[in-house]
Amino acid sequence: MIYLDNHSTTPVDPAVLDVMLPLMSEQYANAGSITHEAGRRVAELVGQAVADTAALIGASADELVVTSGATESNNLALFGACLHGRQKRRKVVSVVSEHKAVLDPLSRLARHGFDVVLVPVQSNDSDLPGGVDMQRLTESVDIDTALVSVMLANNEIGTIQPLKKIAAICRAAGCLLHTDATQAVGRIPVHVDELDVDLLSFSAHKFYGPKGVGGLFVRRRDRRVRLQPQIVGGGQQNNFRSGTLNTPGIVGMHAALKRSIAAAQPERQRHANLRNRLYEALAGIDGVSLNGPLLSAMTHEGELARLPGNLNCCFFPVEGQSLMLAAPELAVSSGSACTSAEPGPSHVLQAIGLSEEQGRSSLRFGVGRFNTESEIDQAAAWIAEGMHTLKKLR
Ligand SMILES: Cc1ncc(COP(=O)(O)O)c(C=O)c1O
């Protein structure tokens, strides 16, 4: 199998697994059992891992809530901030191309009586396909806005949003800013102060850590964010999120993030090279077009406009599902893995102006740490072959 679905998840790096295993075999005590030495030792280890993970994104230890992953982090951020007893504002502003782990909590907030505004994004033929419509965002955020939620990098077309500019709008309106940074953390530089965000979600399995563990940054230093806990019980993590700490997960998440950040610069270049190589091979096939920002696109501020390992192409009139069947040993995706319960065309591709048919004819590729040039060439050859066969059948 050739695995080019690294936006969906990444394999656990063997070095990360090595760090995790002792927490399952010898050091298995509950980090909450500080009545004995074994528990105290694990508590210290895990406390250090949390503090070090927080520091890697510019946060302090008491600003990081460990969760089961980005879905839970997003739920805690959105429900926690909006449903807090002292929250008087009744409006939430977000973007149409967000992940379902943001959109679905927002639908529930709308049922709770919140005014939820989803701002459109720029079309596929604009300067920044998938970039939030800043004028509409500015017009939508006002003194009744409790929270703005904008993802840092899109999981389907890789668009990187101008979070710093959005933060300035939020500061002026006195509202909170949450970002779902799940596809960004470990891949591009992420620092909570530079982005000036109040809440930031991430997930370890996107940066070669284990599944089932992630984090939510909750700002406490200069501005103190109030959150209503969503999981109550033993009062762990300052009551923000009860439940026995996932000790192997926390230690694994830290090792994975440390490794990813240390390797980030050369990895970004390598991933971009492999992704560009794949696109060059695919672009030679008649009818193939690019979804999302140009691969070389930079923002006006000279920053990357697209995640380096991300590629999304339309193979119209051939359906993405048929292409995947024609290349059974290639692991790619026809949308977001996390919305696989809904097999319809991608809401992100529709948001940038693609038709339902173009959406169904599109595939997402995510290049990662363990991909090689020969895999890229083989993947491109399988797709070219599949296109040739499927076009003949039409
Ligand atoms: C942008 C984004 N947000 C949230 C999630 C959900 O993450 P998790 O699987 O950790 O719950 C994903 C996973 O694909 C994602 O890409």
GROMACS .gro file of C-alpha atoms and ligand atoms in nm:
model
  410
    1MET     CA    1   0.000   0.000   0.000
    2ILE     CA    2   0.108   0.356  -0.068
    3TYR     CA    3  -0.026   0.581   0.206
    4LEU     CA    4  -0.097   0.934   0.089
    5ASP     CA    5  -0.369   1.018   0.339
    6ASN     CA    6  -0.165   1.197   0.605
    7HIS     CA    7  -0.434   1.463   0.664
    8SER     CA    8  -0.663   1.191   0.786
    9THR     CA    9  -0.406   1.048   1.023
   10THR     CA   10  -0.036   0.970   1.042
   11PRO     CA   11   0.139   0.654   1.159
   12VAL     CA   12   0.290   0.665   1.508
   13ASP     CA   13   0.659   0.740   1.470
   14PRO     CA   14   0.856   0.439   1.605
   15ALA     CA   15   1.058   0.674   1.830
   16VAL     CA   16   0.729   0.795   1.982
   17LEU     CA   17   0.608   0.442   2.043
   18ASP     CA   18   0.933   0.365   2.231
   19VAL     CA   19   0.863   0.651   2.470
   20MET     CA   20   0.504   0.540   2.527
   21LEU     CA   21   0.551   0.169   2.594
   22PRO     CA   22   0.699   0.197   2.947
   23LEU     CA   23   0.392   0.399   3.051
   24MET     CA   24   0.181   0.093   2.966
   25SER     CA   25   0.408  -0.175   3.111
   26GLU     CA   26   0.615  -0.059   3.411
   27GLN     CA   27   0.495   0.292   3.488
   28TYR     CA   28   0.124   0.221   3.477
   29ALA     CA   29   0.018   0.395   3.801
   30ASN     CA   30  -0.262   0.649   3.789
   31ALA     CA   31  -0.122   1.003   3.776
   32GLY     CA   32  -0.392   1.097   4.026
   33SER     CA   33  -0.271   0.840   4.284
   34ILE     CA   34  -0.031   1.068   4.464
   35THR     CA   35  -0.068   0.869   4.784
   36HIS     CA   36   0.210   0.635   4.664
   37GLU     CA   37   0.552   0.677   4.508
   38ALA     CA   38   0.458   0.498   4.183
   39GLY     CA   39   0.170   0.743   4.126
   40ARG     CA   40   0.382   1.043   4.218
   41ARG     CA   41   0.649   0.940   3.970
   42VAL     CA   42   0.398   0.911   3.687
   43ALA     CA   43   0.233   1.238   3.790
   44GLU     CA   44   0.570   1.412   3.764
   45LEU     CA   45   0.647   1.259   3.427
   46VAL     CA   46   0.310   1.349   3.285
   47GLY     CA   47   0.309   1.697   3.438
   48GLN     CA   48   0.643   1.763   3.269
   49ALA     CA   49   0.513   1.631   2.936
   50VAL     CA   50   0.208   1.861   2.957
   51ALA     CA   51   0.424   2.163   3.046
   52ASP     CA   52   0.670   2.085   2.764
   53THR     CA   53   0.389   2.032   2.511
   54ALA     CA   54   0.235   2.364   2.613
   55ALA     CA   55   0.573   2.539   2.579
   56LEU     CA   56   0.609   2.405   2.224
   57ILE     CA   57   0.310   2.617   2.119
   58GLY     CA   58   0.403   2.914   2.338
   59ALA     CA   59   0.165   2.833   2.625
   60SER     CA   60   0.217   2.766   2.994
   61ALA     CA   61   0.133   2.437   3.164
   62ASP     CA   62  -0.192   2.562   3.319
   63GLU     CA   63  -0.315   2.676   2.978
   64LEU     CA   64  -0.324   2.329   2.822
   65VAL     CA   65  -0.619   2.096   2.871
   66VAL     CA   66  -0.547   1.744   2.752
   67THR     CA   67  -0.841   1.593   2.564
   68SER     CA   68  -0.915   1.285   2.354
   69GLY     CA   69  -0.839   1.476   2.034
   70ALA     CA   70  -0.944   1.774   1.829
   71THR     CA   71  -1.314   1.687   1.814
   72GLU     CA   72  -1.335   1.703   2.191
   73SER     CA   73  -1.114   2.012   2.203
   74ASN     CA   74  -1.345   2.191   1.958
   75ASN     CA   75  -1.653   2.085   2.156
   76LEU     CA   76  -1.496   2.209   2.479
   77ALA     CA   77  -1.391   2.540   2.323
   78LEU     CA   78  -1.725   2.615   2.158
   79PHE     CA   79  -1.970   2.486   2.419
   80GLY     CA   80  -1.742   2.576   2.707
   81ALA     CA   81  -1.705   2.941   2.604
   82CYS     CA   82  -2.061   2.999   2.480
   83LEU     CA   83  -2.251   2.813   2.751
   84HIS     CA   84  -2.054   2.955   3.044
   85GLY     CA   85  -2.289   3.119   3.294
   86ARG     CA   86  -2.120   3.456   3.259
   87GLN     CA   87  -2.136   3.461   2.881
   88LYS     CA   88  -2.389   3.727   2.790
   89ARG     CA   89  -2.315   3.756   2.418
   90ARG     CA   90  -2.533   3.545   2.187
   91LYS     CA   91  -2.355   3.537   1.851
   92VAL     CA   92  -2.089   3.304   1.710
   93VAL     CA   93  -1.907   3.370   1.384
   94SER     CA   94  -1.731   3.097   1.190
   95VAL     CA   95  -1.659   2.989   0.832
   96VAL     CA   96  -1.843   2.758   0.589
   97SER     CA   97  -1.533   2.546   0.521
   98GLU     CA   98  -1.467   2.446   0.882
   99HIS     CA   99  -1.437   2.081   0.981
  100LYS     CA  100  -1.755   1.906   1.098
  101ALA     CA  101  -1.602   1.898   1.445
  102VAL     CA  102  -1.670   2.272   1.450
  103LEU     CA  103  -1.979   2.292   1.230
  104ASP     CA  104  -2.178   2.033   1.422
  105PRO     CA  105  -2.124   2.193   1.766
  106LEU     CA  106  -2.223   2.522   1.602
  107SER     CA  107  -2.552   2.370   1.481
  108ARG     CA  108  -2.619   2.264   1.838
  109LEU     CA  109  -2.540   2.614   1.963
  110ALA     CA  110  -2.791   2.747   1.710
  111ARG     CA  111  -3.049   2.515   1.865
  112HIS     CA  112  -2.956   2.666   2.204
  113GLY     CA  113  -3.062   3.003   2.060
  114PHE     CA  114  -2.723   3.138   1.947
  115ASP     CA  115  -2.707   3.340   1.629
  116VAL     CA  116  -2.452   3.142   1.426
  117VAL     CA  117  -2.307   3.321   1.123
  118LEU     CA  118  -2.101   3.123   0.872
  119VAL     CA  119  -1.886   3.348   0.657
  120PRO     CA  120  -1.811   3.240   0.296
  121VAL     CA  121  -1.465   3.170   0.155
  122GLN     CA  122  -1.298   3.284  -0.165
  123SER     CA  123  -1.359   3.082  -0.479
  124ASN     CA  124  -1.120   2.848  -0.656
  125ASP     CA  125  -1.029   3.111  -0.916
  126SER     CA  126  -0.946   3.382  -0.659
  127ASP     CA  127  -0.608   3.488  -0.510
  128LEU     CA  128  -0.656   3.263  -0.210
  129PRO     CA  129  -0.904   2.979  -0.273
  130GLY     CA  130  -1.062   2.884   0.057
  131GLY     CA  131  -0.940   3.201   0.229
  132VAL     CA  132  -1.203   3.352   0.455
  133ASP     CA  133  -1.391   3.648   0.307
  134MET     CA  134  -1.240   3.912   0.535
  135GLN     CA  135  -1.491   4.180   0.451
  136ARG     CA  136  -1.784   3.956   0.545
  137LEU     CA  137  -1.603   3.848   0.860
  138THR     CA  138  -1.539   4.209   0.962
  139GLU     CA  139  -1.904   4.299   0.899
  140SER     CA  140  -2.027   3.997   1.099
  141VAL     CA  141  -1.823   4.043   1.418
  142ASP     CA  142  -1.985   4.290   1.659
  143ILE     CA  143  -2.032   4.363   2.028
  144ASP     CA  144  -2.283   4.077   2.061
  145THR     CA  145  -2.025   3.824   1.931
  146ALA     CA  146  -1.913   3.581   2.199
  147LEU     CA  147  -1.667   3.389   1.987
  148VAL     CA  148  -1.512   3.364   1.642
  149SER     CA  149  -1.389   3.022   1.528
  150VAL     CA  150  -1.164   2.997   1.222
  151MET     CA  151  -0.943   2.698   1.142
  152LEU     CA  152  -0.574   2.765   1.090
  153ALA     CA  153  -0.527   2.524   0.798
  154ASN     CA  154  -0.796   2.349   0.600
  155ASN     CA  155  -0.793   1.968   0.606
  156GLU     CA  156  -0.905   1.927   0.244
  157ILE     CA  157  -0.746   2.203   0.036
  158GLY     CA  158  -0.474   2.313   0.279
  159THR     CA  159  -0.559   2.686   0.282
  160ILE     CA  160  -0.386   2.867   0.568
  161GLN     CA  161  -0.608   3.139   0.712
  162PRO     CA  162  -0.482   3.489   0.812
  163LEU     CA  163  -0.537   3.433   1.185
  164LYS     CA  164  -0.341   3.739   1.301
  165LYS     CA  165  -0.569   3.970   1.103
  166ILE     CA  166  -0.874   3.788   1.237
  167ALA     CA  167  -0.739   3.824   1.591
  168ALA     CA  168  -0.720   4.202   1.547
  169ILE     CA  169  -1.090   4.208   1.450
  170CYS     CA  170  -1.177   4.000   1.756
  171ARG     CA  171  -0.974   4.222   1.989
  172ALA     CA  172  -1.155   4.530   1.860
  173ALA     CA  173  -1.494   4.365   1.926
  174GLY     CA  174  -1.383   4.222   2.263
  175CYS     CA  175  -1.474   3.864   2.168
  176LEU     CA  176  -1.286   3.537   2.195
  177LEU     CA  177  -1.099   3.374   1.906
  178HIS     CA  178  -1.082   2.996   1.872
  179THR     CA  179  -0.880   2.821   1.605
  180ASP     CA  180  -0.896   2.458   1.505
  181ALA     CA  181  -0.524   2.413   1.438
  182THR     CA  182  -0.544   2.035   1.396
  183GLN     CA  183  -0.383   2.032   1.051
  184ALA     CA  184  -0.129   2.300   1.138
  185VAL     CA  185   0.031   2.197   1.469
  186GLY     CA  186   0.352   2.004   1.401
  187ARG     CA  187   0.345   2.103   1.033
  188ILE     CA  188   0.378   2.482   1.025
  189PRO     CA  189   0.492   2.722   1.302
  190VAL     CA  190   0.215   2.765   1.561
  191HIS     CA  191   0.257   3.002   1.856
  192VAL     CA  192  -0.047   3.109   2.057
  193ASP     CA  193   0.085   3.461   2.123
  194GLU     CA  194   0.194   3.526   1.766
  195LEU     CA  195  -0.150   3.416   1.646
  196ASP     CA  196  -0.307   3.605   1.938
  197VAL     CA  197  -0.574   3.336   1.985
  198ASP     CA  198  -0.767   3.257   2.304
  199LEU     CA  199  -0.841   2.892   2.232
  200LEU     CA  200  -0.654   2.650   2.004
  201SER     CA  201  -0.733   2.283   1.930
  202PHE     CA  202  -0.496   2.012   1.813
  203SER     CA  203  -0.464   1.635   1.794
  204ALA     CA  204  -0.159   1.410   1.835
  205HIS     CA  205  -0.244   1.163   1.558
  206LYS     CA  206  -0.190   1.433   1.295
  207PHE     CA  207   0.178   1.470   1.388
  208TYR     CA  208   0.291   1.105   1.425
  209GLY     CA  209   0.159   1.066   1.778
  210PRO     CA  210  -0.108   0.826   1.905
  211LYS     CA  211  -0.479   0.849   1.837
  212GLY     CA  212  -0.717   0.944   2.117
  213VAL     CA  213  -0.517   1.230   2.267
  214GLY     CA  214  -0.504   1.599   2.185
  215GLY     CA  215  -0.513   1.936   2.348
  216LEU     CA  216  -0.698   2.261   2.390
  217PHE     CA  217  -0.502   2.576   2.468
  218VAL     CA  218  -0.710   2.799   2.696
  219ARG     CA  219  -0.558   3.145   2.748
  220ARG     CA  220  -0.514   3.237   3.113
  221ARG     CA  221  -0.223   3.481   3.134
  222ASP     CA  222  -0.316   3.820   2.986
  223ARG     CA  223  -0.683   3.746   2.916
  224ARG     CA  224  -0.851   3.483   3.126
  225VAL     CA  225  -1.089   3.268   2.923
  226ARG     CA  226  -1.383   3.123   3.113
  227LEU     CA  227  -1.496   2.777   3.006
  228GLN     CA  228  -1.778   2.563   3.132
  229PRO     CA  229  -1.639   2.207   3.164
  230GLN     CA  230  -1.809   1.954   2.937
  231ILE     CA  231  -1.686   1.637   3.109
  232VAL     CA  232  -1.734   1.641   3.484
  233GLY     CA  233  -1.624   1.385   3.737
  234GLY     CA  234  -1.302   1.358   3.934
  235GLY     CA  235  -1.199   1.721   3.891
  236GLN     CA  236  -0.872   1.644   3.710
  237GLN     CA  237  -0.701   1.917   3.506
  238ASN     CA  238  -0.828   2.201   3.727
  239ASN     CA  239  -1.183   2.078   3.667
  240PHE     CA  240  -1.161   2.171   3.298
  241ARG     CA  241  -1.178   1.805   3.192
  242SER     CA  242  -1.230   1.524   3.439
  243GLY     CA  243  -1.111   1.170   3.384
  244THR     CA  244  -0.798   0.965   3.450
  245LEU     CA  245  -0.514   1.109   3.248
  246ASN     CA  246  -0.413   0.916   2.936
  247THR     CA  247  -0.053   0.890   3.052
  248PRO     CA  248   0.098   0.700   2.754
  249GLY     CA  249  -0.094   0.931   2.521
  250ILE     CA  250   0.029   1.248   2.690
  251VAL     CA  251   0.392   1.137   2.691
  252GLY     CA  252   0.357   1.017   2.330
  253MET     CA  253   0.196   1.344   2.222
  254HIS     CA  254   0.484   1.540   2.370
  255ALA     CA  255   0.750   1.321   2.207
  256ALA     CA  256   0.569   1.343   1.873
  257LEU     CA  257   0.529   1.720   1.881
  258LYS     CA  258   0.887   1.777   1.988
  259ARG     CA  259   1.009   1.559   1.702
  260SER     CA  260   0.778   1.719   1.447
  261ILE     CA  261   0.876   2.072   1.542
  262ALA     CA  262   1.247   1.986   1.540
  263ALA     CA  263   1.211   1.838   1.190
  264ALA     CA  264   0.953   2.088   1.064
  265GLN     CA  265   1.162   2.307   0.839
  266PRO     CA  266   1.332   2.034   0.633
  267GLU     CA  267   1.008   1.831   0.637
  268ARG     CA  268   0.808   2.121   0.497
  269GLN     CA  269   1.052   2.148   0.207
  270ARG     CA  270   1.058   1.773   0.149
  271HIS     CA  271   0.680   1.742   0.162
  272ALA     CA  272   0.635   2.037  -0.073
  273ASN     CA  273   0.883   1.881  -0.318
  274LEU     CA  274   0.704   1.545  -0.312
  275ARG     CA  275   0.362   1.708  -0.338
  276ASN     CA  276   0.479   1.923  -0.632
  277ARG     CA  277   0.626   1.617  -0.800
  278LEU     CA  278   0.291   1.441  -0.768
  279TYR     CA  279   0.102   1.740  -0.905
  280GLU     CA  280   0.337   1.778  -1.200
  281ALA     CA  281   0.278   1.414  -1.293
  282LEU     CA  282  -0.101   1.441  -1.250
  283ALA     CA  283  -0.129   1.778  -1.426
  284GLY     CA  284  -0.003   1.607  -1.741
  285ILE     CA  285  -0.322   1.399  -1.757
  286ASP     CA  286  -0.593   1.551  -1.972
  287GLY     CA  287  -0.871   1.714  -1.766
  288VAL     CA  288  -0.693   1.726  -1.429
  289SER     CA  289  -0.722   2.056  -1.239
  290LEU     CA  290  -0.609   2.191  -0.904
  291ASN     CA  291  -0.847   2.258  -0.614
  292GLY     CA  292  -0.729   2.513  -0.359
  293PRO     CA  293  -0.441   2.765  -0.357
  294LEU     CA  294  -0.163   2.749  -0.616
  295LEU     CA  295   0.118   2.530  -0.488
  296SER     CA  296   0.361   2.822  -0.491
  297ALA     CA  297   0.110   3.070  -0.344
  298MET     CA  298   0.220   3.302  -0.067
  299THR     CA  299   0.005   3.549   0.126
  300HIS     CA  300   0.051   3.927   0.099
  301GLU     CA  301   0.254   3.900   0.422
  302GLY     CA  302   0.494   3.658   0.254
  303GLU     CA  303   0.365   3.353   0.440
  304LEU     CA  304   0.268   3.014   0.306
  305ALA     CA  305  -0.087   3.003   0.170
  306ARG     CA  306  -0.118   2.624   0.157
  307LEU     CA  307   0.000   2.333   0.371
  308PRO     CA  308   0.317   2.196   0.210
  309GLY     CA  309   0.205   1.830   0.194
  310ASN     CA  310  -0.148   1.900   0.071
  311LEU     CA  311  -0.279   1.837  -0.278
  312ASN     CA  312  -0.640   1.824  -0.397
  313CYS     CA  313  -0.721   1.760  -0.762
  314CYS     CA  314  -1.031   1.732  -0.975
  315PHE     CA  315  -1.032   1.444  -1.227
  316PHE     CA  316  -1.362   1.537  -1.394
  317PRO     CA  317  -1.546   1.357  -1.550
  318VAL     CA  318  -1.398   1.053  -1.372
  319GLU     CA  319  -1.536   1.005  -1.020
  320GLY     CA  320  -1.293   1.006  -0.729
  321GLN     CA  321  -1.450   0.688  -0.587
  322SER     CA  322  -1.399   0.505  -0.920
  323LEU     CA  323  -1.037   0.616  -0.934
  324MET     CA  324  -0.981   0.484  -0.583
  325LEU     CA  325  -1.131   0.150  -0.688
  326ALA     CA  326  -0.905   0.146  -0.993
  327ALA     CA  327  -0.598   0.203  -0.771
  328PRO     CA  328  -0.682  -0.019  -0.472
  329GLU     CA  329  -0.335  -0.007  -0.321
  330LEU     CA  330  -0.335   0.368  -0.300
  331ALA     CA  331  -0.468   0.523   0.023
  332VAL     CA  332  -0.608   0.867  -0.056
  333SER     CA  333  -0.937   1.029   0.030
  334SER     CA  334  -1.237   1.173  -0.145
  335GLY     CA  335  -1.303   1.425   0.130
  336SER     CA  336  -1.248   1.432   0.502
  337ALA     CA  337  -1.213   1.097   0.677
  338CYS     CA  338  -1.392   1.249   0.969
  339THR     CA  339  -1.708   1.303   0.764
  340SER     CA  340  -1.701   0.957   0.612
  341ALA     CA  341  -2.044   0.892   0.766
  342GLU     CA  342  -2.173   1.143   0.510
  343PRO     CA  343  -2.067   1.024   0.166
  344GLY     CA  344  -2.194   1.339  -0.014
  345PRO     CA  345  -1.964   1.574  -0.204
  346SER     CA  346  -1.727   1.779   0.008
  347HIS     CA  347  -1.875   2.097   0.160
  348VAL     CA  348  -1.531   2.256   0.134
  349LEU     CA  349  -1.506   2.204  -0.241
  350GLN     CA  350  -1.860   2.334  -0.283
  351ALA     CA  351  -1.768   2.636  -0.069
  352ILE     CA  352  -1.494   2.731  -0.318
  353GLY     CA  353  -1.744   2.707  -0.602
  354LEU     CA  354  -1.702   2.355  -0.739
  355SER     CA  355  -2.017   2.180  -0.862
  356GLU     CA  356  -2.136   1.859  -0.697
  357GLU     CA  357  -1.997   1.663  -0.993
  358GLN     CA  358  -1.658   1.833  -0.972
  359GLY     CA  359  -1.657   1.764  -0.598
  360ARG     CA  360  -1.732   1.395  -0.656
  361SER     CA  361  -1.449   1.386  -0.913
  362SER     CA  362  -1.191   1.516  -0.667
  363LEU     CA  363  -0.932   1.344  -0.452
  364ARG     CA  364  -0.727   1.470  -0.159
  365PHE     CA  365  -0.362   1.367  -0.117
  366GLY     CA  366  -0.161   1.421   0.199
  367VAL     CA  367   0.214   1.367   0.181
  368GLY     CA  368   0.385   1.272   0.507
  369ARG     CA  369   0.709   1.182   0.682
  370PHE     CA  370   0.742   0.828   0.550
  371ASN     CA  371   0.662   0.887   0.182
  372THR     CA  372   0.933   0.849  -0.081
  373GLU     CA  373   0.984   0.975  -0.435
  374SER     CA  374   0.929   0.629  -0.580
  375GLU     CA  375   0.594   0.605  -0.398
  376ILE     CA  376   0.490   0.937  -0.549
  377ASP     CA  377   0.585   0.818  -0.897
  378GLN     CA  378   0.399   0.489  -0.849
  379ALA     CA  379   0.090   0.668  -0.717
  380ALA     CA  380   0.087   0.905  -1.016
  381ALA     CA  381   0.127   0.608  -1.254
  382TRP     CA  382  -0.167   0.424  -1.093
  383ILE     CA  383  -0.387   0.729  -1.125
  384ALA     CA  384  -0.288   0.793  -1.486
  385GLU     CA  385  -0.363   0.428  -1.568
  386GLY     CA  386  -0.697   0.446  -1.382
  387MET     CA  387  -0.795   0.765  -1.565
  388HIS     CA  388  -0.710   0.609  -1.899
  389THR     CA  389  -0.918   0.296  -1.830
  390LEU     CA  390  -1.214   0.480  -1.679
  391LYS     CA  391  -1.231   0.738  -1.958
  392LYS     CA  392  -1.242   0.456  -2.215
  393LEU     CA  393  -1.535   0.298  -2.029
  394ARG     CA  394  -1.743   0.615  -2.047
  395LIG     C1  395  -0.933   2.031   1.091
  395LIG     C2  396  -0.972   1.914   1.174
  395LIG     N1  397  -1.039   1.933   1.289
  395LIG     C3  398  -1.075   1.831   1.369
  395LIG     C4  399  -1.046   1.700   1.335
  395LIG     C5  400  -1.087   1.590   1.427
  395LIG     O1  401  -0.976   1.545   1.496
  395LIG     P1  402  -0.978   1.417   1.594
  395LIG     O2  403  -0.976   1.300   1.502
  395LIG     O3  404  -0.854   1.428   1.672
  395LIG     O4  405  -1.100   1.425   1.676
  395LIG     C6  406  -0.977   1.674   1.216
  395LIG     C7  407  -0.949   1.536   1.173
  395LIG     O5  408  -0.945   1.506   1.058
  395LIG     C8  409  -0.938   1.784   1.135
  395LIG     O6  410  -0.871   1.766   1.021
   0.00000   0.00000   0.00000
